[in-house]
PDB file of C-alpha atoms in Angstrom:
ATOM      1  CA  MET A   1      -0.202  -0.042  -0.117  1.00  0.00           C
ATOM      2  CA  ARG A   2       1.440   3.451  -0.846  1.00  0.00           C
ATOM      3  CA  ALA A   3       1.413   6.460   0.656  1.00  0.00           C
ATOM      4  CA  GLY A   4      -1.725   8.427   0.227  1.00  0.00           C
ATOM      5  CA  ASP A   5      -3.817   5.131  -1.019  1.00  0.00           C
ATOM      6  CA  PRO A   6      -7.085   5.032   0.714  1.00  0.00           C
ATOM      7  CA  PRO A   7      -7.596   1.304   2.164  1.00  0.00           C
ATOM      8  CA  GLY A   8      -9.898  -1.502   1.991  1.00  0.00           C
ATOM      9  CA  ARG A   9     -13.223  -1.014   0.201  1.00  0.00           C
ATOM     10  CA  LEU A  10     -11.693   2.642  -0.973  1.00  0.00           C
ATOM     11  CA  ARG A  11      -8.459   1.482  -2.137  1.00  0.00           C
ATOM     12  CA  HIS A  12     -10.280  -1.386  -4.558  1.00  0.00           C
ATOM     13  CA  HIS A  13     -12.867   1.382  -5.586  1.00  0.00           C
ATOM     14  CA  ALA A  14      -9.215   3.074  -6.503  1.00  0.00           C
ATOM     15  CA  HIS A  15      -7.987   0.786  -8.205  1.00  0.00           C
ATOM     16  CA  ARG A  16     -11.071   0.003 -10.577  1.00  0.00           C
ATOM     17  CA  GLY A  17     -11.784   3.613 -11.215  1.00  0.00           C
ATOM     18  CA  ARG A  18      -8.110   3.787 -13.041  1.00  0.00           C
ATOM     19  CA  ARG A  19      -8.463   1.050 -14.833  1.00  0.00           C
ATOM     20  CA  GLY A  20     -11.343   1.716 -16.027  1.00  0.00           C
ATOM     21  CA  CYS A  21     -12.477   5.325 -15.506  1.00  0.00           C
ATOM     22  CA  ALA A  22      -9.354   7.893 -14.961  1.00  0.00           C
ATOM     23  CA  ALA A  23     -12.436  10.535 -13.864  1.00  0.00           C
ATOM     24  CA  ALA A  24     -13.625   7.634 -10.899  1.00  0.00           C
ATOM     25  CA  ALA A  25      -9.760   7.420  -9.779  1.00  0.00           C
ATOM     26  CA  ALA A  26      -9.422  11.277  -9.730  1.00  0.00           C
ATOM     27  CA  ALA A  27     -12.432  11.652  -7.561  1.00  0.00           C
ATOM     28  CA  ALA A  28     -12.213   8.414  -5.135  1.00  0.00           C
ATOM     29  CA  VAL A  29      -9.440  10.419  -3.017  1.00  0.00           C
ATOM     30  CA  PRO A  30      -8.660  14.249  -2.993  1.00  0.00           C
ATOM     31  CA  ALA A  31      -5.169  14.950  -2.798  1.00  0.00           C
ATOM     32  CA  SER A  32      -5.514  17.018   0.461  1.00  0.00           C
ATOM     33  CA  HIS A  33      -7.475  13.587   2.127  1.00  0.00           C
ATOM     34  CA  ALA A  34      -3.967  12.238   3.169  1.00  0.00           C
ATOM     35  CA  ALA A  35      -2.364  15.480   4.239  1.00  0.00           C
ATOM     36  CA  ARG A  36      -5.454  16.389   6.352  1.00  0.00           C
ATOM     37  CA  GLY A  37      -4.727  12.731   7.829  1.00  0.00           C
ATOM     38  CA  THR A  38      -8.261  12.074   7.576  1.00  0.00           C
ATOM     39  CA  VAL A  39      -7.461   8.614   5.575  1.00  0.00           C
ATOM     40  CA  ALA A  40      -8.840   5.948   7.950  1.00  0.00           C
ATOM     41  CA  ARG A  41      -6.530   3.150   9.083  1.00  0.00           C
ATOM     42  CA  HIS A  42      -5.976  -0.066   9.514  1.00  0.00           C
ATOM     43  CA  ARG A  43      -6.751  -1.722  12.902  1.00  0.00           C
ATOM     44  CA  ARG A  44      -4.630  -4.125  14.797  1.00  0.00           C
ATOM     45  CA  GLY A  45      -5.516  -7.185  16.277  1.00  0.00           C
ATOM     46  CA  GLY A  46      -5.875 -10.149  13.681  1.00  0.00           C
ATOM     47  CA  ARG A  47      -8.397  -8.199  11.295  1.00  0.00           C
ATOM     48  CA  ALA A  48      -7.102  -8.583   7.323  1.00  0.00           C
ATOM     49  CA  ALA A  49      -5.667  -6.272   5.976  1.00  0.00           C
ATOM     50  CA  GLY A  50      -7.710  -4.160   3.840  1.00  0.00           C
ATOM     51  CA  ARG A  51     -10.620  -3.568   6.079  1.00  0.00           C
ATOM     52  CA  ARG A  52     -11.639   0.340   5.782  1.00  0.00           C
ATOM     53  CA  VAL A  53     -11.854   2.228   9.441  1.00  0.00           C
ATOM     54  CA  ARG A  54     -13.745   5.691   9.299  1.00  0.00           C
ATOM     55  CA  SER A  55     -12.333   8.622   9.667  1.00  0.00           C
ATOM     56  CA  ARG A  56     -12.488   9.914  13.097  1.00  0.00           C
ATOM     57  CA  ARG A  57     -12.701  13.974  11.852  1.00  0.00           C
ATOM     58  CA  ASP A  58     -15.155  12.699   9.240  1.00  0.00           C
ATOM     59  CA  PRO A  59     -17.359  10.070   9.122  1.00  0.00           C
ATOM     60  CA  ARG A  60     -18.895  10.285   5.730  1.00  0.00           C
ATOM     61  CA  SER A  61     -15.844  10.616   4.083  1.00  0.00           C
ATOM     62  CA  GLY A  62     -16.064   6.957   2.871  1.00  0.00           C
ATOM     63  CA  ARG A  63     -19.869   7.600   1.127  1.00  0.00           C
ATOM     64  CA  ALA A  64     -18.532  10.624  -0.331  1.00  0.00           C
ATOM     65  CA  ALA A  65     -15.713   8.968  -2.165  1.00  0.00           C
ATOM     66  CA  ARG A  66     -17.754   5.957  -2.858  1.00  0.00           C
ATOM     67  CA  ARG A  67     -20.485   8.531  -4.398  1.00  0.00           C
ATOM     68  CA  ARG A  68     -17.556  10.434  -6.488  1.00  0.00           C
ATOM     69  CA  VAL A  69     -16.783   7.109  -7.220  1.00  0.00           C
ATOM     70  CA  SER A  70     -20.169   6.156  -8.630  1.00  0.00           C
ATOM     71  CA  ARG A  71     -20.827   9.661 -10.067  1.00  0.00           C
ATOM     72  CA  ALA A  72     -17.684  10.008 -12.445  1.00  0.00           C
ATOM     73  CA  CYS A  73     -18.392   6.076 -13.669  1.00  0.00           C
ATOM     74  CA  GLY A  74     -22.013   6.762 -14.065  1.00  0.00           C
ATOM     75  CA  ASP A  75     -20.766   9.646 -16.124  1.00  0.00           C
ATOM     76  CA  ARG A  76     -18.860   7.663 -18.537  1.00  0.00           C
ATOM     77  CA  GLY A  77     -21.567   5.087 -18.694  1.00  0.00           C
ATOM     78  CA  ALA A  78     -23.768   8.374 -19.723  1.00  0.00           C
ATOM     79  CA  ALA A  79     -21.110   8.997 -22.628  1.00  0.00           C
ATOM     80  CA  ARG A  80     -21.493   5.553 -24.001  1.00  0.00           C
ATOM     81  CA  ARG A  81     -25.203   5.599 -23.797  1.00  0.00           C
ATOM     82  CA  THR A  82     -25.365   8.891 -25.829  1.00  0.00           C
ATOM     83  CA  ALA A  83     -22.995   7.359 -28.882  1.00  0.00           C
ATOM     84  CA  ARG A  84     -24.971   4.632 -29.412  1.00  0.00           C
ATOM     85  CA  PRO A  85     -26.248   4.759 -33.126  1.00  0.00           C
ATOM     86  CA  ALA A  86     -29.302   6.940 -34.206  1.00  0.00           C
ATOM     87  CA  HIS A  87     -31.072   3.877 -35.994  1.00  0.00           C
ATOM     88  CA  THR A  88     -31.211   1.655 -32.740  1.00  0.00           C
ATOM     89  CA  ARG A  89     -33.652   4.428 -31.376  1.00  0.00           C
ATOM     90  CA  ALA A  90     -35.781   4.363 -34.406  1.00  0.00           C
ATOM     91  CA  ASP A  91     -35.653   0.778 -34.674  1.00  0.00           C
ATOM     92  CA  ARG A  92     -36.873   0.574 -30.870  1.00  0.00           C
ATOM     93  CA  ALA A  93     -39.576   3.209 -32.145  1.00  0.00           C
ATOM     94  CA  ARG A  94     -41.413   0.956 -34.766  1.00  0.00           C
ATOM     95  CA  SER A  95     -40.946  -2.199 -32.943  1.00  0.00           C
ATOM     96  CA  ALA A  96     -42.764  -0.245 -30.307  1.00  0.00           C
ATOM     97  CA  GLY A  97     -45.645   0.810 -32.532  1.00  0.00           C
ATOM     98  CA  THR A  98     -46.848  -2.920 -32.945  1.00  0.00           C
ATOM     99  CA  ARG A  99     -47.612  -2.551 -28.949  1.00  0.00           C
ATOM    100  CA  LYS A 100     -50.849  -0.883 -27.426  1.00  0.00           C
ATOM    101  CA  GLY A 101     -50.915   2.320 -26.032  1.00  0.00           C
ATOM    102  CA  SER A 102     -47.541   3.693 -28.152  1.00  0.00           C
ATOM    103  CA  SER A 103     -47.263   7.282 -29.517  1.00  0.00           C
ATOM    104  CA  VAL A 104     -46.714   5.784 -33.375  1.00  0.00           C
ATOM    105  CA  ARG A 105     -48.776   6.915 -35.641  1.00  0.00           C
ATOM    106  CA  GLN A 106     -51.241   4.058 -37.443  1.00  0.00           C
ATOM    107  CA  ALA A 107     -52.161   4.150 -41.256  1.00  0.00           C
ATOM    108  CA  ALA A 108     -55.756   5.987 -41.979  1.00  0.00           C
ATOM    109  CA  PRO A 109     -58.181   3.875 -42.554  1.00  0.00           C
ATOM    110  CA  ARG A 110     -59.278   3.061 -46.295  1.00  0.00           C
ATOM    111  CA  ALA A 111     -62.584   4.799 -47.517  1.00  0.00           C
ATOM    112  CA  LEU A 112     -65.424   2.023 -47.864  1.00  0.00           C
ATOM    113  CA  ALA A 113     -65.328   2.121 -51.354  1.00  0.00           C
ATOM    114  CA  GLU A 114     -61.598   1.504 -51.451  1.00  0.00           C
ATOM    115  CA  ARG A 115     -61.937  -1.415 -49.307  1.00  0.00           C
ATOM    116  CA  LYS A 116     -64.790  -2.773 -51.791  1.00  0.00           C
ATOM    117  CA  GLN A 117     -62.510  -2.500 -54.497  1.00  0.00           C
ATOM    118  CA  HIS A 118     -60.282  -4.564 -52.746  1.00  0.00           C
ATOM    119  CA  VAL A 119     -62.243  -7.458 -51.553  1.00  0.00           C
ATOM    120  CA  LEU A 120     -64.316  -7.950 -54.983  1.00  0.00           C
ATOM    121  CA  GLU A 121     -60.061  -8.033 -56.377  1.00  0.00           C
ATOM    122  CA  LEU A 122     -59.519 -10.736 -54.015  1.00  0.00           C
ATOM    123  CA  LEU A 123     -63.118 -12.913 -54.766  1.00  0.00           C
ATOM    124  CA  THR A 124     -63.129 -12.256 -58.784  1.00  0.00           C
ATOM    125  CA  GLY A 125     -58.886 -13.512 -58.604  1.00  0.00           C
ATOM    126  CA  SER A 126     -59.804 -16.968 -57.202  1.00  0.00           C
ATOM    127  CA  GLY A 127     -57.414 -18.995 -54.694  1.00  0.00           C
ATOM    128  CA  HIS A 128     -58.277 -20.451 -51.425  1.00  0.00           C
ATOM    129  CA  LEU A 129     -60.233 -19.602 -48.328  1.00  0.00           C
ATOM    130  CA  TRP A 130     -60.879 -20.927 -44.723  1.00  0.00           C
ATOM    131  CA  LEU A 131     -64.724 -22.792 -44.661  1.00  0.00           C
ATOM    132  CA  ALA A 132     -65.765 -22.663 -40.669  1.00  0.00           C
ATOM    133  CA  THR A 133     -69.064 -25.228 -40.894  1.00  0.00           C
ATOM    134  CA  ALA A 134     -70.369 -26.894 -37.483  1.00  0.00           C
ATOM    135  CA  ALA A 135     -72.083 -30.454 -36.684  1.00  0.00           C
ATOM    136  CA  GLU A 136     -73.864 -31.337 -33.860  1.00  0.00           C
ATOM    137  CA  SER A 137     -72.331 -28.258 -32.069  1.00  0.00           C
ATOM    138  CA  ARG A 138     -68.874 -29.648 -33.465  1.00  0.00           C
ATOM    139  CA  PRO A 139     -66.704 -26.921 -35.516  1.00  0.00           C
ATOM    140  CA  HIS A 140     -65.246 -27.669 -38.464  1.00  0.00           C
ATOM    141  CA  LEU A 141     -62.505 -25.399 -40.742  1.00  0.00           C
ATOM    142  CA  VAL A 142     -60.908 -26.647 -43.593  1.00  0.00           C
ATOM    143  CA  PRO A 143     -59.440 -25.279 -46.576  1.00  0.00           C
ATOM    144  CA  LEU A 144     -60.984 -25.039 -49.525  1.00  0.00           C
ATOM    145  CA  ALA A 145     -60.222 -23.468 -53.834  1.00  0.00           C
ATOM    146  CA  PHE A 146     -63.038 -21.321 -54.841  1.00  0.00           C
ATOM    147  CA  ALA A 147     -64.314 -19.161 -57.372  1.00  0.00           C
ATOM    148  CA  TYR A 148     -66.631 -16.351 -57.263  1.00  0.00           C
ATOM    149  CA  GLY A 149     -69.352 -15.973 -59.991  1.00  0.00           C
ATOM    150  CA  GLU A 150     -72.925 -14.431 -60.136  1.00  0.00           C
ATOM    151  CA  GLY A 151     -72.165 -13.476 -56.732  1.00  0.00           C
ATOM    152  CA  ASP A 152     -71.604 -16.397 -55.396  1.00  0.00           C
ATOM    153  CA  LEU A 153     -68.886 -18.515 -53.872  1.00  0.00           C
ATOM    154  CA  LEU A 154     -68.161 -21.885 -55.766  1.00  0.00           C
ATOM    155  CA  MET A 155     -66.200 -24.367 -53.978  1.00  0.00           C
ATOM    156  CA  VAL A 156     -66.141 -28.656 -54.804  1.00  0.00           C
ATOM    157  CA  THR A 157     -65.321 -30.928 -52.116  1.00  0.00           C
ATOM    158  CA  LYS A 158     -66.121 -34.761 -51.290  1.00  0.00           C
ATOM    159  CA  PRO A 159     -69.209 -36.240 -50.112  1.00  0.00           C
ATOM    160  CA  GLY A 160     -69.064 -38.030 -47.176  1.00  0.00           C
ATOM    161  CA  THR A 161     -66.675 -34.836 -45.290  1.00  0.00           C
ATOM    162  CA  ARG A 162     -67.727 -33.526 -41.774  1.00  0.00           C
ATOM    163  CA  THR A 163     -68.151 -29.981 -44.189  1.00  0.00           C
ATOM    164  CA  VAL A 164     -70.771 -31.248 -46.297  1.00  0.00           C
ATOM    165  CA  ARG A 165     -72.459 -33.391 -43.189  1.00  0.00           C
ATOM    166  CA  GLY A 166     -72.022 -29.417 -41.034  1.00  0.00           C
ATOM    167  CA  LEU A 167     -73.211 -27.772 -44.474  1.00  0.00           C
ATOM    168  CA  ARG A 168     -76.230 -29.954 -44.653  1.00  0.00           C
ATOM    169  CA  ALA A 169     -77.360 -29.370 -40.839  1.00  0.00           C
ATOM    170  CA  ALA A 170     -76.490 -25.777 -41.236  1.00  0.00           C
ATOM    171  CA  GLY A 171     -77.237 -24.780 -44.416  1.00  0.00           C
ATOM    172  CA  GLN A 172     -75.016 -21.739 -43.574  1.00  0.00           C
ATOM    173  CA  ALA A 173     -70.714 -21.127 -43.157  1.00  0.00           C
ATOM    174  CA  ARG A 174     -68.099 -18.554 -42.650  1.00  0.00           C
ATOM    175  CA  ALA A 175     -65.137 -18.404 -45.143  1.00  0.00           C
ATOM    176  CA  ALA A 176     -62.136 -16.030 -43.984  1.00  0.00           C
ATOM    177  CA  LEU A 177     -59.633 -14.709 -46.965  1.00  0.00           C
ATOM    178  CA  GLY A 178     -56.247 -12.872 -46.344  1.00  0.00           C
ATOM    179  CA  ASP A 179     -54.314 -13.086 -43.319  1.00  0.00           C
ATOM    180  CA  THR A 180     -54.227 -11.152 -40.544  1.00  0.00           C
ATOM    181  CA  ARG A 181     -53.095  -8.402 -41.744  1.00  0.00           C
ATOM    182  CA  ASP A 182     -55.436  -7.909 -44.326  1.00  0.00           C
ATOM    183  CA  VAL A 183     -58.774  -9.524 -43.264  1.00  0.00           C
ATOM    184  CA  VAL A 184     -62.122 -10.421 -45.042  1.00  0.00           C
ATOM    185  CA  VAL A 185     -64.532 -12.468 -43.395  1.00  0.00           C
ATOM    186  CA  ILE A 186     -67.889 -13.905 -45.182  1.00  0.00           C
ATOM    187  CA  ASP A 187     -70.960 -15.170 -43.692  1.00  0.00           C
ATOM    188  CA  GLY A 188     -73.679 -16.840 -45.854  1.00  0.00           C
ATOM    189  CA  THR A 189     -76.088 -19.436 -46.513  1.00  0.00           C
ATOM    190  CA  THR A 190     -74.838 -22.214 -48.302  1.00  0.00           C
ATOM    191  CA  THR A 191     -76.774 -25.282 -50.740  1.00  0.00           C
ATOM    192  CA  LEU A 192     -75.179 -28.497 -51.945  1.00  0.00           C
ATOM    193  CA  PHE A 193     -75.277 -28.987 -55.707  1.00  0.00           C
ATOM    194  CA  ASP A 194     -73.926 -31.811 -58.287  1.00  0.00           C
ATOM    195  CA  PRO A 195     -70.832 -29.977 -60.362  1.00  0.00           C
ATOM    196  CA  ARG A 196     -71.766 -31.753 -63.468  1.00  0.00           C
ATOM    197  CA  THR A 197     -75.333 -30.501 -63.806  1.00  0.00           C
ATOM    198  CA  VAL A 198     -73.490 -26.853 -64.090  1.00  0.00           C
ATOM    199  CA  ASP A 199     -73.215 -25.783 -67.627  1.00  0.00           C
ATOM    200  CA  GLY A 200     -72.243 -22.114 -69.245  1.00  0.00           C
ATOM    201  CA  PRO A 201     -70.473 -19.955 -67.083  1.00  0.00           C
ATOM    202  CA  LEU A 202     -70.355 -21.294 -63.961  1.00  0.00           C
ATOM    203  CA  GLY A 203     -69.040 -24.752 -65.311  1.00  0.00           C
ATOM    204  CA  GLU A 204     -66.429 -23.184 -66.502  1.00  0.00           C
ATOM    205  CA  LEU A 205     -65.233 -21.326 -63.290  1.00  0.00           C
ATOM    206  CA  LEU A 206     -66.108 -24.964 -61.698  1.00  0.00           C
ATOM    207  CA  ASP A 207     -63.413 -26.237 -64.329  1.00  0.00           C
ATOM    208  CA  THR A 208     -61.146 -24.196 -62.719  1.00  0.00           C
ATOM    209  CA  LEU A 209     -60.705 -25.705 -59.607  1.00  0.00           C
ATOM    210  CA  PRO A 210     -58.506 -28.464 -58.517  1.00  0.00           C
ATOM    211  CA  MET A 211     -61.966 -31.263 -58.431  1.00  0.00           C
ATOM    212  CA  GLY A 212     -63.864 -29.300 -60.891  1.00  0.00           C
ATOM    213  CA  ARG A 213     -66.460 -31.325 -62.226  1.00  0.00           C
ATOM    214  CA  ARG A 214     -64.250 -34.279 -63.347  1.00  0.00           C
ATOM    215  CA  VAL A 215     -64.467 -36.153 -60.359  1.00  0.00           C
ATOM    216  CA  PRO A 216     -67.492 -38.501 -59.897  1.00  0.00           C
ATOM    217  CA  GLY A 217     -69.542 -38.221 -56.916  1.00  0.00           C
ATOM    218  CA  SER A 218     -67.983 -34.680 -55.875  1.00  0.00           C
ATOM    219  CA  VAL A 219     -70.044 -32.048 -54.200  1.00  0.00           C
ATOM    220  CA  GLY A 220     -70.455 -28.602 -55.416  1.00  0.00           C
ATOM    221  CA  VAL A 221     -70.906 -25.713 -52.607  1.00  0.00           C
ATOM    222  CA  ARG A 222     -72.424 -22.941 -53.042  1.00  0.00           C
ATOM    223  CA  LEU A 223     -71.971 -20.067 -50.976  1.00  0.00           C
ATOM    224  CA  ARG A 224     -74.412 -16.726 -50.918  1.00  0.00           C
ATOM    225  CA  PRO A 225     -73.010 -14.023 -49.274  1.00  0.00           C
ATOM    226  CA  ASP A 226     -75.140 -12.212 -46.506  1.00  0.00           C
ATOM    227  CA  ARG A 227     -72.772 -10.135 -44.790  1.00  0.00           C
ATOM    228  CA  ILE A 228     -69.088  -8.990 -45.908  1.00  0.00           C
ATOM    229  CA  GLN A 229     -66.202  -7.665 -43.639  1.00  0.00           C
ATOM    230  CA  ALA A 230     -62.712  -6.358 -43.977  1.00  0.00           C
ATOM    231  CA  TRP A 231     -59.954  -4.420 -42.116  1.00  0.00           C
ATOM    232  CA  GLN A 232     -56.657  -4.305 -42.068  1.00  0.00           C
ATOM    233  CA  SER A 233     -55.591  -2.207 -39.425  1.00  0.00           C
ATOM    234  CA  MET A 234     -57.181  -0.838 -36.232  1.00  0.00           C
ATOM    235  CA  ALA A 235     -58.446   1.943 -37.429  1.00  0.00           C
ATOM    236  CA  GLU A 236     -60.845   0.294 -39.833  1.00  0.00           C
ATOM    237  CA  ILE A 237     -62.768  -2.225 -36.786  1.00  0.00           C
ATOM    238  CA  GLY A 238     -65.344   0.239 -36.187  1.00  0.00           C
ATOM    239  CA  ASP A 239     -66.598   0.276 -39.592  1.00  0.00           C
ATOM    240  CA  ARG A 240     -65.522  -3.306 -41.042  1.00  0.00           C
ATOM    241  CA  THR A 241     -68.951  -4.287 -42.357  1.00  0.00           C
ATOM    242  CA  LEU A 242     -69.432  -3.657 -45.720  1.00  0.00           C
ATOM    243  CA  MET A 243     -72.314  -5.956 -46.896  1.00  0.00           C
ATOM    244  CA  SER A 244     -75.120  -6.441 -45.022  1.00  0.00           C
ATOM    245  CA  GLY A 245     -78.350  -8.798 -45.395  1.00  0.00           C
ATOM    246  CA  GLY A 246     -77.157  -9.397 -48.744  1.00  0.00           C
ATOM    247  CA  ARG A 247     -76.391  -5.810 -50.274  1.00  0.00           C
ATOM    248  CA  TRP A 248     -73.441  -3.518 -50.100  1.00  0.00           C
ATOM    249  CA  LEU A 249     -73.515  -0.578 -48.035  1.00  0.00           C
ATOM    250  CA  VAL A 250     -71.394   1.498 -50.024  1.00  0.00           C
TER     251      VAL A 250
END
């Protein structure tokens, strides 16, 4: 231990200050501290070296020195935090925008006419949908290919399936298109038919489906929309209904 070095934990803090924070080393032990004789001395009698004894003149000197060490190192830590790239804060702000109560502004809701046009584009583009049915109080959900013609959604499936049994029992179903960021939900009444008896434009639409009219014993499903809801964000939830009672509201 050199002259002027603080004993015990103060010496440990001062050593850490000299190694990692020059400002902390300077703040930990004032130059006049040893001169005033306020540096505590080691006690004798078997106590391990390095134990600190408070100064008789200023019992709070140890606490003050520790505060100076913490303050000096804290200033350096703050400088490192402020030196971080600005893009990290922007990334955090964008990710916070997905949480409830975020101050990030959401996109403005689309007009009803724009949403209707978007729904018609999804329907006429055909593709696949999720069809939900219920038979004997047991819900059932399956993906089915569909085509859109004359205001109805047309599908073809195999006979004897839970979907067919549920449609025969209830006569209604719910279809969903899109994903969680572009939702279209269609509720309507359903009828079953033999695809081989359909001709003209609707028959041609059925031929575009994977099963079509070629599979013997296949069952056609006609879903006539009664209510259509569509939204892309929370801002559009309030007026998400575009069709009610089978009539477009816009």
